[in-house]
PDB file of C-alpha atoms in Angstrom:
ATOM      1  CA  MET A 358      -0.807  70.267  28.423  1.00  0.00           C
ATOM      2  CA  GLY A 359       1.342  73.351  27.874  1.00  0.00           C
ATOM      3  CA  ARG A 360      -0.504  75.212  30.635  1.00  0.00           C
ATOM      4  CA  ALA A 361      -0.081  72.194  32.920  1.00  0.00           C
ATOM      5  CA  GLN A 362       3.666  72.397  32.336  1.00  0.00           C
ATOM      6  CA  GLY A 363       3.727  76.026  33.404  1.00  0.00           C
ATOM      7  CA  LEU A 364       3.727  77.713  29.972  1.00  0.00           C
ATOM      8  CA  THR A 365       1.744  80.936  29.740  1.00  0.00           C
ATOM      9  CA  ARG A 366      -0.573  81.842  26.867  1.00  0.00           C
ATOM     10  CA  GLY A 367       1.932  84.457  25.772  1.00  0.00           C
ATOM     11  CA  THR A 368       4.736  81.914  25.695  1.00  0.00           C
ATOM     12  CA  MET A 369       2.694  79.492  23.618  1.00  0.00           C
ATOM     13  CA  ARG A 370       1.901  82.256  21.116  1.00  0.00           C
ATOM     14  CA  HIS A 371       5.606  82.901  20.573  1.00  0.00           C
ATOM     15  CA  PRO A 372       6.873  82.188  17.006  1.00  0.00           C
ATOM     16  CA  GLN A 373       9.079  79.426  18.399  1.00  0.00           C
ATOM     17  CA  TYR A 374       5.901  77.339  18.642  1.00  0.00           C
ATOM     18  CA  ARG A 375       3.639  76.263  15.807  1.00  0.00           C
ATOM     19  CA  GLN A 376       0.005  75.156  15.910  1.00  0.00           C
ATOM     20  CA  PRO A 377      -0.365  71.934  13.878  1.00  0.00           C
ATOM     21  CA  HIS A 378      -3.917  71.439  15.218  1.00  0.00           C
ATOM     22  CA  ARG A 379      -6.336  73.464  17.266  1.00  0.00           C
ATOM     23  CA  GLY A 380      -5.296  73.392  20.908  1.00  0.00           C
ATOM     24  CA  VAL A 381      -1.910  71.858  20.110  1.00  0.00           C
ATOM     25  CA  ARG A 382       1.463  73.604  20.212  1.00  0.00           C
ATOM     26  CA  ALA A 383       4.705  72.092  18.954  1.00  0.00           C
ATOM     27  CA  TRP A 384       8.270  73.314  18.777  1.00  0.00           C
ATOM     28  CA  ASN A 385       8.744  75.224  15.533  1.00  0.00           C
ATOM     29  CA  ALA A 386      11.810  73.451  14.191  1.00  0.00           C
ATOM     30  CA  ALA A 387      13.640  74.713  11.146  1.00  0.00           C
ATOM     31  CA  PRO A 388      12.134  73.564   7.827  1.00  0.00           C
ATOM     32  CA  SER A 389      13.577  70.240   6.770  1.00  0.00           C
ATOM     33  CA  ARG A 390      14.088  68.509   3.477  1.00  0.00           C
ATOM     34  CA  PRO A 391      11.245  66.294   2.187  1.00  0.00           C
ATOM     35  CA  GLN A 392      11.059  63.154   4.303  1.00  0.00           C
ATOM     36  CA  PHE A 393      10.292  59.534   3.540  1.00  0.00           C
ATOM     37  CA  PRO A 394       6.540  58.790   3.900  1.00  0.00           C
ATOM     38  CA  GLU A 395       7.027  56.837   7.131  1.00  0.00           C
ATOM     39  CA  VAL A 396       9.062  59.655   8.697  1.00  0.00           C
ATOM     40  CA  GLU A 397       6.516  62.284   7.701  1.00  0.00           C
ATOM     41  CA  ALA A 398       3.636  60.108   8.915  1.00  0.00           C
ATOM     42  CA  MET A 399       5.386  59.718  12.270  1.00  0.00           C
ATOM     43  CA  ALA A 400       5.816  63.499  12.614  1.00  0.00           C
ATOM     44  CA  LYS A 401       2.175  64.138  11.707  1.00  0.00           C
ATOM     45  CA  ALA A 402       0.946  61.443  14.115  1.00  0.00           C
ATOM     46  CA  LEU A 403       3.008  62.824  17.004  1.00  0.00           C
ATOM     47  CA  ASP A 404       1.583  66.294  16.303  1.00  0.00           C
ATOM     48  CA  TYR A 405      -1.966  64.922  16.404  1.00  0.00           C
ATOM     49  CA  LEU A 406      -1.474  62.581  19.385  1.00  0.00           C
ATOM     50  CA  PRO A 407      -2.653  65.140  22.012  1.00  0.00           C
ATOM     51  CA  ARG A 408      -6.021  65.361  20.206  1.00  0.00           C
ATOM     52  CA  LEU A 409      -6.483  61.603  19.881  1.00  0.00           C
ATOM     53  CA  ARG A 410      -9.414  60.478  22.043  1.00  0.00           C
ATOM     54  CA  VAL A 411      -9.952  57.272  23.988  1.00  0.00           C
ATOM     55  CA  GLY A 412     -11.051  54.535  21.578  1.00  0.00           C
ATOM     56  CA  GLU A 413      -9.456  56.178  18.550  1.00  0.00           C
ATOM     57  CA  ALA A 414      -6.449  54.778  16.689  1.00  0.00           C
ATOM     58  CA  PHE A 415      -4.393  55.554  13.641  1.00  0.00           C
ATOM     59  CA  SER A 416      -5.629  53.431  10.771  1.00  0.00           C
ATOM     60  CA  HIS A 417      -5.399  52.650   7.051  1.00  0.00           C
ATOM     61  CA  THR A 418      -2.081  53.600   5.414  1.00  0.00           C
ATOM     62  CA  THR A 419      -1.127  55.711   8.450  1.00  0.00           C
ATOM     63  CA  ALA A 420      -1.045  52.622  10.684  1.00  0.00           C
ATOM     64  CA  LEU A 421       0.940  50.648   8.116  1.00  0.00           C
ATOM     65  CA  LEU A 422       3.576  53.374   7.822  1.00  0.00           C
ATOM     66  CA  LEU A 423       3.800  53.809  11.595  1.00  0.00           C
ATOM     67  CA  LEU A 424       4.242  50.047  12.035  1.00  0.00           C
ATOM     68  CA  GLY A 425       7.219  50.105   9.658  1.00  0.00           C
ATOM     69  CA  VAL A 426       5.585  48.458   6.651  1.00  0.00           C
ATOM     70  CA  PRO A 427       7.703  49.624   3.662  1.00  0.00           C
ATOM     71  CA  ILE A 428       4.890  50.739   1.361  1.00  0.00           C
ATOM     72  CA  GLN A 429       4.845  53.832  -0.830  1.00  0.00           C
ATOM     73  CA  ALA A 430       1.821  55.779   0.348  1.00  0.00           C
ATOM     74  CA  SER A 431       0.697  59.263   1.250  1.00  0.00           C
ATOM     75  CA  PRO A 432       1.635  60.293   4.820  1.00  0.00           C
ATOM     76  CA  ALA A 433      -1.817  61.885   5.259  1.00  0.00           C
ATOM     77  CA  LEU A 434      -3.375  60.971   8.613  1.00  0.00           C
ATOM     78  CA  HIS A 435      -6.242  58.487   9.007  1.00  0.00           C
ATOM     79  CA  VAL A 436      -7.955  57.940  12.358  1.00  0.00           C
ATOM     80  CA  VAL A 437     -10.674  55.396  13.089  1.00  0.00           C
ATOM     81  CA  THR A 438     -13.150  54.952  15.938  1.00  0.00           C
ATOM     82  CA  ALA A 439     -16.153  52.760  16.656  1.00  0.00           C
ATOM     83  CA  VAL A 440     -19.358  53.619  14.812  1.00  0.00           C
ATOM     84  CA  THR A 441     -20.995  54.545  18.126  1.00  0.00           C
ATOM     85  CA  ASN A 442     -18.524  57.404  18.613  1.00  0.00           C
ATOM     86  CA  GLY A 443     -18.131  60.689  16.824  1.00  0.00           C
ATOM     87  CA  GLN A 444     -15.377  60.528  14.247  1.00  0.00           C
ATOM     88  CA  ALA A 445     -12.387  62.816  14.046  1.00  0.00           C
ATOM     89  CA  ARG A 446     -13.232  66.220  12.588  1.00  0.00           C
ATOM     90  CA  ASN A 447     -10.110  68.024  11.538  1.00  0.00           C
ATOM     91  CA  ALA A 448      -8.996  69.675   8.319  1.00  0.00           C
ATOM     92  CA  HIS A 449      -5.710  67.748   8.428  1.00  0.00           C
ATOM     93  CA  VAL A 450      -7.111  64.325   9.331  1.00  0.00           C
ATOM     94  CA  THR A 451      -9.479  61.896   7.614  1.00  0.00           C
ATOM     95  CA  GLY A 452     -11.787  60.452  10.250  1.00  0.00           C
ATOM     96  CA  HIS A 453     -13.448  57.038   9.913  1.00  0.00           C
ATOM     97  CA  ARG A 454     -16.055  55.101  11.870  1.00  0.00           C
ATOM     98  CA  THR A 455     -16.336  51.350  11.647  1.00  0.00           C
ATOM     99  CA  ARG A 456     -18.699  48.635  12.787  1.00  0.00           C
ATOM    100  CA  ARG A 457     -15.841  46.115  12.754  1.00  0.00           C
ATOM    101  CA  PRO A 458     -14.329  45.621  16.210  1.00  0.00           C
ATOM    102  CA  PHE A 459     -10.637  46.392  16.259  1.00  0.00           C
ATOM    103  CA  ARG A 460      -7.805  45.950  18.714  1.00  0.00           C
ATOM    104  CA  ILE A 461      -5.174  48.592  19.310  1.00  0.00           C
ATOM    105  CA  VAL A 462      -1.441  47.960  19.202  1.00  0.00           C
ATOM    106  CA  ARG A 463       1.179  50.551  20.037  1.00  0.00           C
ATOM    107  CA  THR A 464       4.317  51.430  18.131  1.00  0.00           C
ATOM    108  CA  PRO A 465       7.647  51.771  19.980  1.00  0.00           C
ATOM    109  CA  ALA A 466       6.884  55.517  20.091  1.00  0.00           C
ATOM    110  CA  GLY A 467       3.590  54.761  21.872  1.00  0.00           C
ATOM    111  CA  LEU A 468       1.316  55.638  18.964  1.00  0.00           C
ATOM    112  CA  PRO A 469      -1.949  53.635  19.022  1.00  0.00           C
ATOM    113  CA  CYS A 470      -2.693  51.852  15.733  1.00  0.00           C
ATOM    114  CA  VAL A 471      -5.123  49.239  14.545  1.00  0.00           C
ATOM    115  CA  GLN A 472      -3.556  45.826  14.048  1.00  0.00           C
ATOM    116  CA  PRO A 473      -1.668  45.393  10.763  1.00  0.00           C
ATOM    117  CA  ILE A 474      -4.184  43.032   9.129  1.00  0.00           C
ATOM    118  CA  GLU A 475      -7.011  45.459   9.918  1.00  0.00           C
ATOM    119  CA  ALA A 476      -4.992  48.390   8.565  1.00  0.00           C
ATOM    120  CA  LEU A 477      -4.260  46.448   5.401  1.00  0.00           C
ATOM    121  CA  LEU A 478      -7.944  45.631   4.886  1.00  0.00           C
ATOM    122  CA  GLN A 479      -8.788  49.289   5.413  1.00  0.00           C
ATOM    123  CA  ALA A 480      -6.120  50.369   2.925  1.00  0.00           C
ATOM    124  CA  ALA A 481      -7.028  47.779   0.279  1.00  0.00           C
ATOM    125  CA  LEU A 482      -8.912  50.405  -1.722  1.00  0.00           C
ATOM    126  CA  MET A 483      -6.191  53.027  -1.358  1.00  0.00           C
ATOM    127  CA  LEU A 484      -3.097  51.083  -2.417  1.00  0.00           C
ATOM    128  CA  PRO A 485      -2.029  49.653  -5.765  1.00  0.00           C
ATOM    129  CA  PHE A 486      -1.866  45.883  -5.972  1.00  0.00           C
ATOM    130  CA  ARG A 487       1.940  45.947  -5.860  1.00  0.00           C
ATOM    131  CA  GLU A 488       1.931  47.785  -2.514  1.00  0.00           C
ATOM    132  CA  LEU A 489      -0.458  45.232  -1.029  1.00  0.00           C
ATOM    133  CA  VAL A 490       2.016  42.503  -1.982  1.00  0.00           C
ATOM    134  CA  VAL A 491       4.918  44.475  -0.467  1.00  0.00           C
ATOM    135  CA  ALA A 492       2.955  44.867   2.771  1.00  0.00           C
ATOM    136  CA  LEU A 493       2.062  41.174   2.989  1.00  0.00           C
ATOM    137  CA  ASP A 494       5.670  40.181   2.263  1.00  0.00           C
ATOM    138  CA  HIS A 495       6.868  42.339   5.143  1.00  0.00           C
ATOM    139  CA  LEU A 496       4.227  41.246   7.622  1.00  0.00           C
ATOM    140  CA  SER A 497       4.824  37.574   6.822  1.00  0.00           C
ATOM    141  CA  LEU A 498       8.526  37.643   7.669  1.00  0.00           C
ATOM    142  CA  PRO A 499       9.237  35.069  10.397  1.00  0.00           C
ATOM    143  CA  GLY A 500      11.153  36.028  13.497  1.00  0.00           C
ATOM    144  CA  THR A 501      10.783  39.812  13.202  1.00  0.00           C
ATOM    145  CA  ARG A 502       8.970  42.425  15.228  1.00  0.00           C
ATOM    146  CA  HIS A 503       6.364  42.811  12.472  1.00  0.00           C
ATOM    147  CA  ALA A 504       6.150  39.107  11.621  1.00  0.00           C
ATOM    148  CA  ARG A 505       2.631  38.589  12.924  1.00  0.00           C
ATOM    149  CA  ILE A 506      -0.146  40.175  10.920  1.00  0.00           C
ATOM    150  CA  SER A 507      -2.490  39.660  13.849  1.00  0.00           C
ATOM    151  CA  VAL A 508      -1.797  38.330  17.318  1.00  0.00           C
ATOM    152  CA  SER A 509      -0.557  34.715  17.371  1.00  0.00           C
ATOM    153  CA  THR A 510      -1.245  34.019  13.715  1.00  0.00           C
ATOM    154  CA  SER A 511       0.690  32.532  10.809  1.00  0.00           C
ATOM    155  CA  ARG A 512       0.656  33.066   7.084  1.00  0.00           C
ATOM    156  CA  GLU A 513      -1.807  30.191   6.764  1.00  0.00           C
ATOM    157  CA  ALA A 514      -4.041  31.748   9.416  1.00  0.00           C
ATOM    158  CA  VAL A 515      -3.957  35.036   7.517  1.00  0.00           C
ATOM    159  CA  ALA A 516      -5.109  33.208   4.387  1.00  0.00           C
ATOM    160  CA  ALA A 517      -7.986  31.724   6.382  1.00  0.00           C
ATOM    161  CA  GLU A 518      -8.844  35.168   7.749  1.00  0.00           C
ATOM    162  CA  LEU A 519      -8.920  36.629   4.249  1.00  0.00           C
ATOM    163  CA  ARG A 520     -11.119  33.787   3.009  1.00  0.00           C
ATOM    164  CA  HIS A 521     -13.766  34.639   5.603  1.00  0.00           C
ATOM    165  CA  ALA A 522     -13.421  38.428   5.607  1.00  0.00           C
ATOM    166  CA  ARG A 523     -16.283  40.513   4.207  1.00  0.00           C
ATOM    167  CA  HIS A 524     -14.800  43.626   2.690  1.00  0.00           C
ATOM    168  CA  PRO A 525     -15.119  45.629  -0.546  1.00  0.00           C
ATOM    169  CA  ARG A 526     -12.758  44.168  -3.138  1.00  0.00           C
ATOM    170  CA  ILE A 527     -11.555  41.445  -0.815  1.00  0.00           C
ATOM    171  CA  ALA A 528     -10.525  39.591  -3.982  1.00  0.00           C
ATOM    172  CA  ARG A 529      -7.620  42.030  -4.389  1.00  0.00           C
ATOM    173  CA  MET A 530      -6.346  41.188  -0.926  1.00  0.00           C
ATOM    174  CA  ARG A 531      -6.648  37.456  -1.556  1.00  0.00           C
ATOM    175  CA  ALA A 532      -4.831  37.811  -4.873  1.00  0.00           C
ATOM    176  CA  ALA A 533      -2.080  39.874  -3.224  1.00  0.00           C
ATOM    177  CA  HIS A 534      -1.671  37.197  -0.564  1.00  0.00           C
ATOM    178  CA  GLU A 535      -1.358  34.573  -3.309  1.00  0.00           C
ATOM    179  CA  VAL A 536       1.465  36.548  -4.961  1.00  0.00           C
ATOM    180  CA  SER A 537       3.246  37.433  -1.700  1.00  0.00           C
ATOM    181  CA  ARG A 538       6.163  35.291  -0.561  1.00  0.00           C
ATOM    182  CA  VAL A 539       7.897  34.543   2.707  1.00  0.00           C
ATOM    183  CA  GLY A 540      11.544  35.570   2.502  1.00  0.00           C
ATOM    184  CA  ALA A 541      11.548  39.027   0.899  1.00  0.00           C
ATOM    185  CA  GLU A 542      13.397  40.970   3.594  1.00  0.00           C
ATOM    186  CA  SER A 543      13.226  44.447   2.047  1.00  0.00           C
ATOM    187  CA  ARG A 544      10.978  46.502  -0.185  1.00  0.00           C
ATOM    188  CA  MET A 545      13.324  46.056  -3.128  1.00  0.00           C
ATOM    189  CA  GLU A 546      13.434  42.290  -2.696  1.00  0.00           C
ATOM    190  CA  SER A 547       9.629  42.339  -2.737  1.00  0.00           C
ATOM    191  CA  LEU A 548       9.643  44.382  -5.946  1.00  0.00           C
ATOM    192  CA  MET A 549      12.081  41.929  -7.503  1.00  0.00           C
ATOM    193  CA  HIS A 550       9.935  38.864  -6.880  1.00  0.00           C
ATOM    194  CA  PHE A 551       6.780  40.843  -7.783  1.00  0.00           C
ATOM    195  CA  GLU A 552       8.236  41.590 -11.222  1.00  0.00           C
ATOM    196  CA  LEU A 553       9.204  37.950 -11.634  1.00  0.00           C
ATOM    197  CA  ALA A 554       5.657  36.908 -10.716  1.00  0.00           C
ATOM    198  CA  ARG A 555       4.274  39.480 -13.150  1.00  0.00           C
ATOM    199  CA  MET A 556       6.265  37.792 -15.921  1.00  0.00           C
ATOM    200  CA  GLY A 557       5.286  34.265 -14.870  1.00  0.00           C
ATOM    201  CA  LEU A 558       8.785  33.515 -13.544  1.00  0.00           C
ATOM    202  CA  ASP A 559       8.250  33.548  -9.781  1.00  0.00           C
ATOM    203  CA  GLU A 560       9.701  30.096  -9.125  1.00  0.00           C
ATOM    204  CA  LEU A 561      12.957  31.134  -7.496  1.00  0.00           C
ATOM    205  CA  GLU A 562      13.861  30.281  -3.919  1.00  0.00           C
ATOM    206  CA  LEU A 563      14.050  33.368  -1.723  1.00  0.00           C
ATOM    207  CA  GLN A 564      16.808  33.790   0.875  1.00  0.00           C
ATOM    208  CA  ALA A 565      18.558  30.746  -0.533  1.00  0.00           C
ATOM    209  CA  GLU A 566      21.404  29.114   1.380  1.00  0.00           C
ATOM    210  CA  VAL A 567      24.309  28.492  -1.020  1.00  0.00           C
ATOM    211  CA  PHE A 568      27.169  26.035  -0.387  1.00  0.00           C
ATOM    212  CA  SER A 569      30.455  25.294  -2.103  1.00  0.00           C
ATOM    213  CA  THR A 570      31.130  22.029  -3.916  1.00  0.00           C
ATOM    214  CA  ASP A 571      32.813  20.851  -0.692  1.00  0.00           C
ATOM    215  CA  GLY A 572      29.692  21.587   1.335  1.00  0.00           C
ATOM    216  CA  GLU A 573      31.065  24.745   2.929  1.00  0.00           C
ATOM    217  CA  TRP A 574      28.445  27.420   3.581  1.00  0.00           C
ATOM    218  CA  ILE A 575      28.947  30.477   1.384  1.00  0.00           C
ATOM    219  CA  GLY A 576      26.013  32.594   2.438  1.00  0.00           C
ATOM    220  CA  ARG A 577      22.418  33.567   1.778  1.00  0.00           C
ATOM    221  CA  PHE A 578      21.298  35.118  -1.499  1.00  0.00           C
ATOM    222  CA  ASP A 579      18.131  37.059  -2.240  1.00  0.00           C
ATOM    223  CA  ALA A 580      16.848  34.618  -4.882  1.00  0.00           C
ATOM    224  CA  ALA A 581      18.181  31.456  -6.501  1.00  0.00           C
ATOM    225  CA  HIS A 582      17.306  29.014  -9.255  1.00  0.00           C
ATOM    226  CA  ARG A 583      18.962  25.838  -8.026  1.00  0.00           C
ATOM    227  CA  GLU A 584      18.900  23.799 -11.236  1.00  0.00           C
ATOM    228  CA  ARG A 585      20.351  26.568 -13.411  1.00  0.00           C
ATOM    229  CA  MET A 586      22.689  27.803 -10.655  1.00  0.00           C
ATOM    230  CA  LYS A 587      21.521  31.392 -11.152  1.00  0.00           C
ATOM    231  CA  LEU A 588      21.458  33.918  -8.315  1.00  0.00           C
ATOM    232  CA  LEU A 589      19.705  37.287  -8.117  1.00  0.00           C
ATOM    233  CA  GLU A 590      21.088  39.763  -5.609  1.00  0.00           C
ATOM    234  CA  TYR A 591      19.833  43.237  -4.737  1.00  0.00           C
ATOM    235  CA  ASP A 592      22.570  45.684  -3.766  1.00  0.00           C
ATOM    236  CA  GLY A 593      21.163  48.145  -1.231  1.00  0.00           C
ATOM    237  CA  GLU A 594      22.634  51.362   0.106  1.00  0.00           C
ATOM    238  CA  GLN A 595      24.568  49.493   2.810  1.00  0.00           C
ATOM    239  CA  HIS A 596      26.709  47.961   0.069  1.00  0.00           C
ATOM    240  CA  ARG A 597      27.870  51.470  -0.841  1.00  0.00           C
ATOM    241  CA  THR A 598      28.115  53.149   2.552  1.00  0.00           C
ATOM    242  CA  ASP A 599      29.494  50.302   4.718  1.00  0.00           C
ATOM    243  CA  ARG A 600      33.006  49.323   3.619  1.00  0.00           C
ATOM    244  CA  ASP A 601      33.114  46.171   5.761  1.00  0.00           C
ATOM    245  CA  GLN A 602      29.749  45.054   4.376  1.00  0.00           C
ATOM    246  CA  TYR A 603      30.964  45.760   0.852  1.00  0.00           C
ATOM    247  CA  LEU A 604      34.054  43.603   1.320  1.00  0.00           C
ATOM    248  CA  ARG A 605      32.093  40.751   2.915  1.00  0.00           C
ATOM    249  CA  ASP A 606      29.621  40.769   0.029  1.00  0.00           C
ATOM    250  CA  ALA A 607      32.391  40.887  -2.573  1.00  0.00           C
ATOM    251  CA  HIS A 608      34.002  37.817  -0.960  1.00  0.00           C
ATOM    252  CA  ARG A 609      30.656  36.009  -0.779  1.00  0.00           C
ATOM    253  CA  LEU A 610      29.912  36.714  -4.447  1.00  0.00           C
ATOM    254  CA  GLU A 611      33.363  35.529  -5.505  1.00  0.00           C
ATOM    255  CA  LEU A 612      32.938  32.256  -3.596  1.00  0.00           C
ATOM    256  CA  ALA A 613      29.543  31.710  -5.245  1.00  0.00           C
ATOM    257  CA  ARG A 614      31.072  32.257  -8.688  1.00  0.00           C
ATOM    258  CA  ARG A 615      33.857  29.787  -7.914  1.00  0.00           C
ATOM    259  CA  ALA A 616      31.174  27.263  -6.972  1.00  0.00           C
ATOM    260  CA  GLY A 617      29.719  27.624 -10.474  1.00  0.00           C
ATOM    261  CA  HIS A 618      26.913  30.126  -9.891  1.00  0.00           C
ATOM    262  CA  GLU A 619      26.094  33.029 -12.172  1.00  0.00           C
ATOM    263  CA  ILE A 620      24.951  36.229 -10.452  1.00  0.00           C
ATOM    264  CA  LEU A 621      22.790  39.133 -11.604  1.00  0.00           C
ATOM    265  CA  ARG A 622      23.111  42.169  -9.330  1.00  0.00           C
ATOM    266  CA  LEU A 623      20.253  44.652  -9.235  1.00  0.00           C
ATOM    267  CA  HIS A 624      20.004  48.148  -7.778  1.00  0.00           C
ATOM    268  CA  ARG A 625      17.325  50.582  -6.672  1.00  0.00           C
ATOM    269  CA  GLU A 626      17.482  52.373 -10.025  1.00  0.00           C
ATOM    270  CA  ASP A 627      16.500  49.147 -11.803  1.00  0.00           C
ATOM    271  CA  PHE A 628      13.047  49.309 -10.207  1.00  0.00           C
ATOM    272  CA  ARG A 629      12.181  52.855 -11.194  1.00  0.00           C
ATOM    273  CA  GLN A 630       9.129  53.067 -13.427  1.00  0.00           C
ATOM    274  CA  ASP A 631      11.123  54.037 -16.526  1.00  0.00           C
ATOM    275  CA  ALA A 632      13.688  51.274 -15.977  1.00  0.00           C
ATOM    276  CA  LEU A 633      11.307  48.368 -15.316  1.00  0.00           C
ATOM    277  CA  PRO A 634      10.920  47.237 -18.972  1.00  0.00           C
ATOM    278  CA  ARG A 635      14.718  46.857 -19.267  1.00  0.00           C
ATOM    279  CA  THR A 636      14.950  45.175 -15.863  1.00  0.00           C
ATOM    280  CA  ARG A 637      12.334  42.590 -16.823  1.00  0.00           C
ATOM    281  CA  ILE A 638      14.221  41.753 -20.010  1.00  0.00           C
ATOM    282  CA  ARG A 639      17.519  41.446 -18.130  1.00  0.00           C
ATOM    283  CA  MET A 640      16.043  39.097 -15.517  1.00  0.00           C
ATOM    284  CA  GLN A 641      14.310  36.904 -18.096  1.00  0.00           C
ATOM    285  CA  GLU A 642      17.381  36.652 -20.323  1.00  0.00           C
ATOM    286  CA  PHE A 643      19.625  35.936 -17.352  1.00  0.00           C
ATOM    287  CA  LEU A 644      17.402  33.187 -15.972  1.00  0.00           C
ATOM    288  CA  GLY A 645      16.669  31.675 -19.394  1.00  0.00           C
ATOM    289  CA  LEU A 646      13.263  30.478 -18.243  1.00  0.00           C
ATOM    290  CA  VAL A 647      10.077  30.137 -20.240  1.00  0.00           C
ATOM    291  CA  PRO A 648       7.356  32.292 -18.614  1.00  0.00           C
ATOM    292  CA  LYS A 649       4.340  30.461 -17.267  1.00  0.00           C
ATOM    293  CA  PRO A 650       0.840  31.719 -18.121  1.00  0.00           C
ATOM    294  CA  ILE A 651      -0.546  34.201 -15.597  1.00  0.00           C
ATOM    295  CA  PRO A 652      -3.855  32.995 -14.085  1.00  0.00           C
ATOM    296  CA  ALA A 653      -6.789  35.158 -15.144  1.00  0.00           C
ATOM    297  CA  ARG A 654      -7.575  35.962 -11.502  1.00  0.00           C
ATOM    298  CA  LEU A 655      -4.166  37.668 -11.209  1.00  0.00           C
ATOM    299  CA  ALA A 656      -3.657  39.169 -14.670  1.00  0.00           C
ATOM    300  CA  ALA A 657      -5.962  42.160 -14.110  1.00  0.00           C
ATOM    301  CA  HIS A 658      -4.279  42.967 -10.800  1.00  0.00           C
ATOM    302  CA  PHE A 659      -0.799  42.815 -12.326  1.00  0.00           C
ATOM    303  CA  ALA A 660      -1.986  45.278 -14.973  1.00  0.00           C
ATOM    304  CA  GLU A 661      -2.801  47.948 -12.374  1.00  0.00           C
ATOM    305  CA  ALA A 662      -0.903  51.235 -12.390  1.00  0.00           C
ATOM    306  CA  TYR A 663       2.020  51.348  -9.961  1.00  0.00           C
ATOM    307  CA  SER A 664       1.518  54.935  -8.806  1.00  0.00           C
ATOM    308  CA  PRO A 665      -0.470  55.263  -5.565  1.00  0.00           C
ATOM    309  CA  LEU A 666      -4.182  55.356  -6.196  1.00  0.00           C
ATOM    310  CA  PRO A 667      -6.342  58.169  -4.806  1.00  0.00           C
ATOM    311  CA  PRO A 668      -8.376  57.247  -1.738  1.00  0.00           C
ATOM    312  CA  LEU A 669     -11.665  55.653  -2.701  1.00  0.00           C
ATOM    313  CA  VAL A 670     -14.905  55.656  -0.746  1.00  0.00           C
ATOM    314  CA  PRO A 671     -15.693  51.992  -0.061  1.00  0.00           C
ATOM    315  CA  ASP A 672     -18.971  50.406  -1.064  1.00  0.00           C
ATOM    316  CA  LYS A 673     -21.710  50.743   1.538  1.00  0.00           C
ATOM    317  CA  ALA A 674     -20.017  53.783   3.031  1.00  0.00           C
ATOM    318  CA  ILE A 675     -21.368  57.202   3.870  1.00  0.00           C
ATOM    319  CA  ALA A 676     -19.070  60.094   3.012  1.00  0.00           C
ATOM    320  CA  GLU A 677     -19.375  63.371   4.882  1.00  0.00           C
ATOM    321  CA  PRO A 678     -17.873  66.780   4.161  1.00  0.00           C
ATOM    322  CA  GLY A 679     -14.299  67.302   5.316  1.00  0.00           C
ATOM    323  CA  GLY A 680     -13.027  63.867   4.299  1.00  0.00           C
ATOM    324  CA  ARG A 681     -14.900  61.903   6.970  1.00  0.00           C
ATOM    325  CA  VAL A 682     -16.084  58.418   6.092  1.00  0.00           C
ATOM    326  CA  GLU A 683     -18.210  55.901   7.931  1.00  0.00           C
ATOM    327  CA  LEU A 684     -17.349  52.297   7.129  1.00  0.00           C
ATOM    328  CA  ARG A 685     -20.282  49.977   7.412  1.00  0.00           C
TER     329      ARG A 685
END
């Protein structure tokens, strides 16, 4: 493509260009600070795009990150193609072949990805249980660009799809779908209700509409226990950086308190690994609820480590040197 644009070989060998992949040249920008996984995945995918062949698509965790799903995952590239084609062979890419037919959707940047439900099934062996729940929360949001896990489907249709899917460890996906909720509008809100579910306390209403004693609308709150008049609210970065937002939220919280509600405000730091035991105690004591027993089918999944798991080779798969995997 560089030659087609009039660049000579000498120009493309200049230090101002880098070679992320064989046959690909990119502008050698100044080194940047470490990026969020989705930003790094986007940069890697754009670098590899000129080498992507017809019928190939970004897959697994790569597709989820490119589609804006707020999971914590490695930005390493995954590319899938049909089993009848040769898979990607590159030191910086994990190539996959699959017998499952897949449809391609494109991100706003034009990057071809497998559909979100297919990417999530592919990544089921690579992600901790908590990240599967975060992904399903995000993809189930109504009225958003990523609301549909597959074309023209609903949360109920996704459940039906998971019931009939044949996939290694499909039970983990079904369990994650059972724990997921409609209404968690950010990663941190998903983590909040996940921790409540882990303690047997996931009975709060998400995105609850709160009104004054006179029936005047006060606003929406992240989670509410109506009978006890307890509200949980996650304070994101916008509460610190946007003065107008800060003042609106302060007014909303004050009105809720005047209406008789108690409020527990949580922050990003409360969901760090070392802070979670204290956060769980705070939420339980604040709500004053008796935890319900965790069903046996979920208990083992809740006990999983939170750190991202290393990629696993699925059952009935053939692994080849160089990180290439054929999915049967």
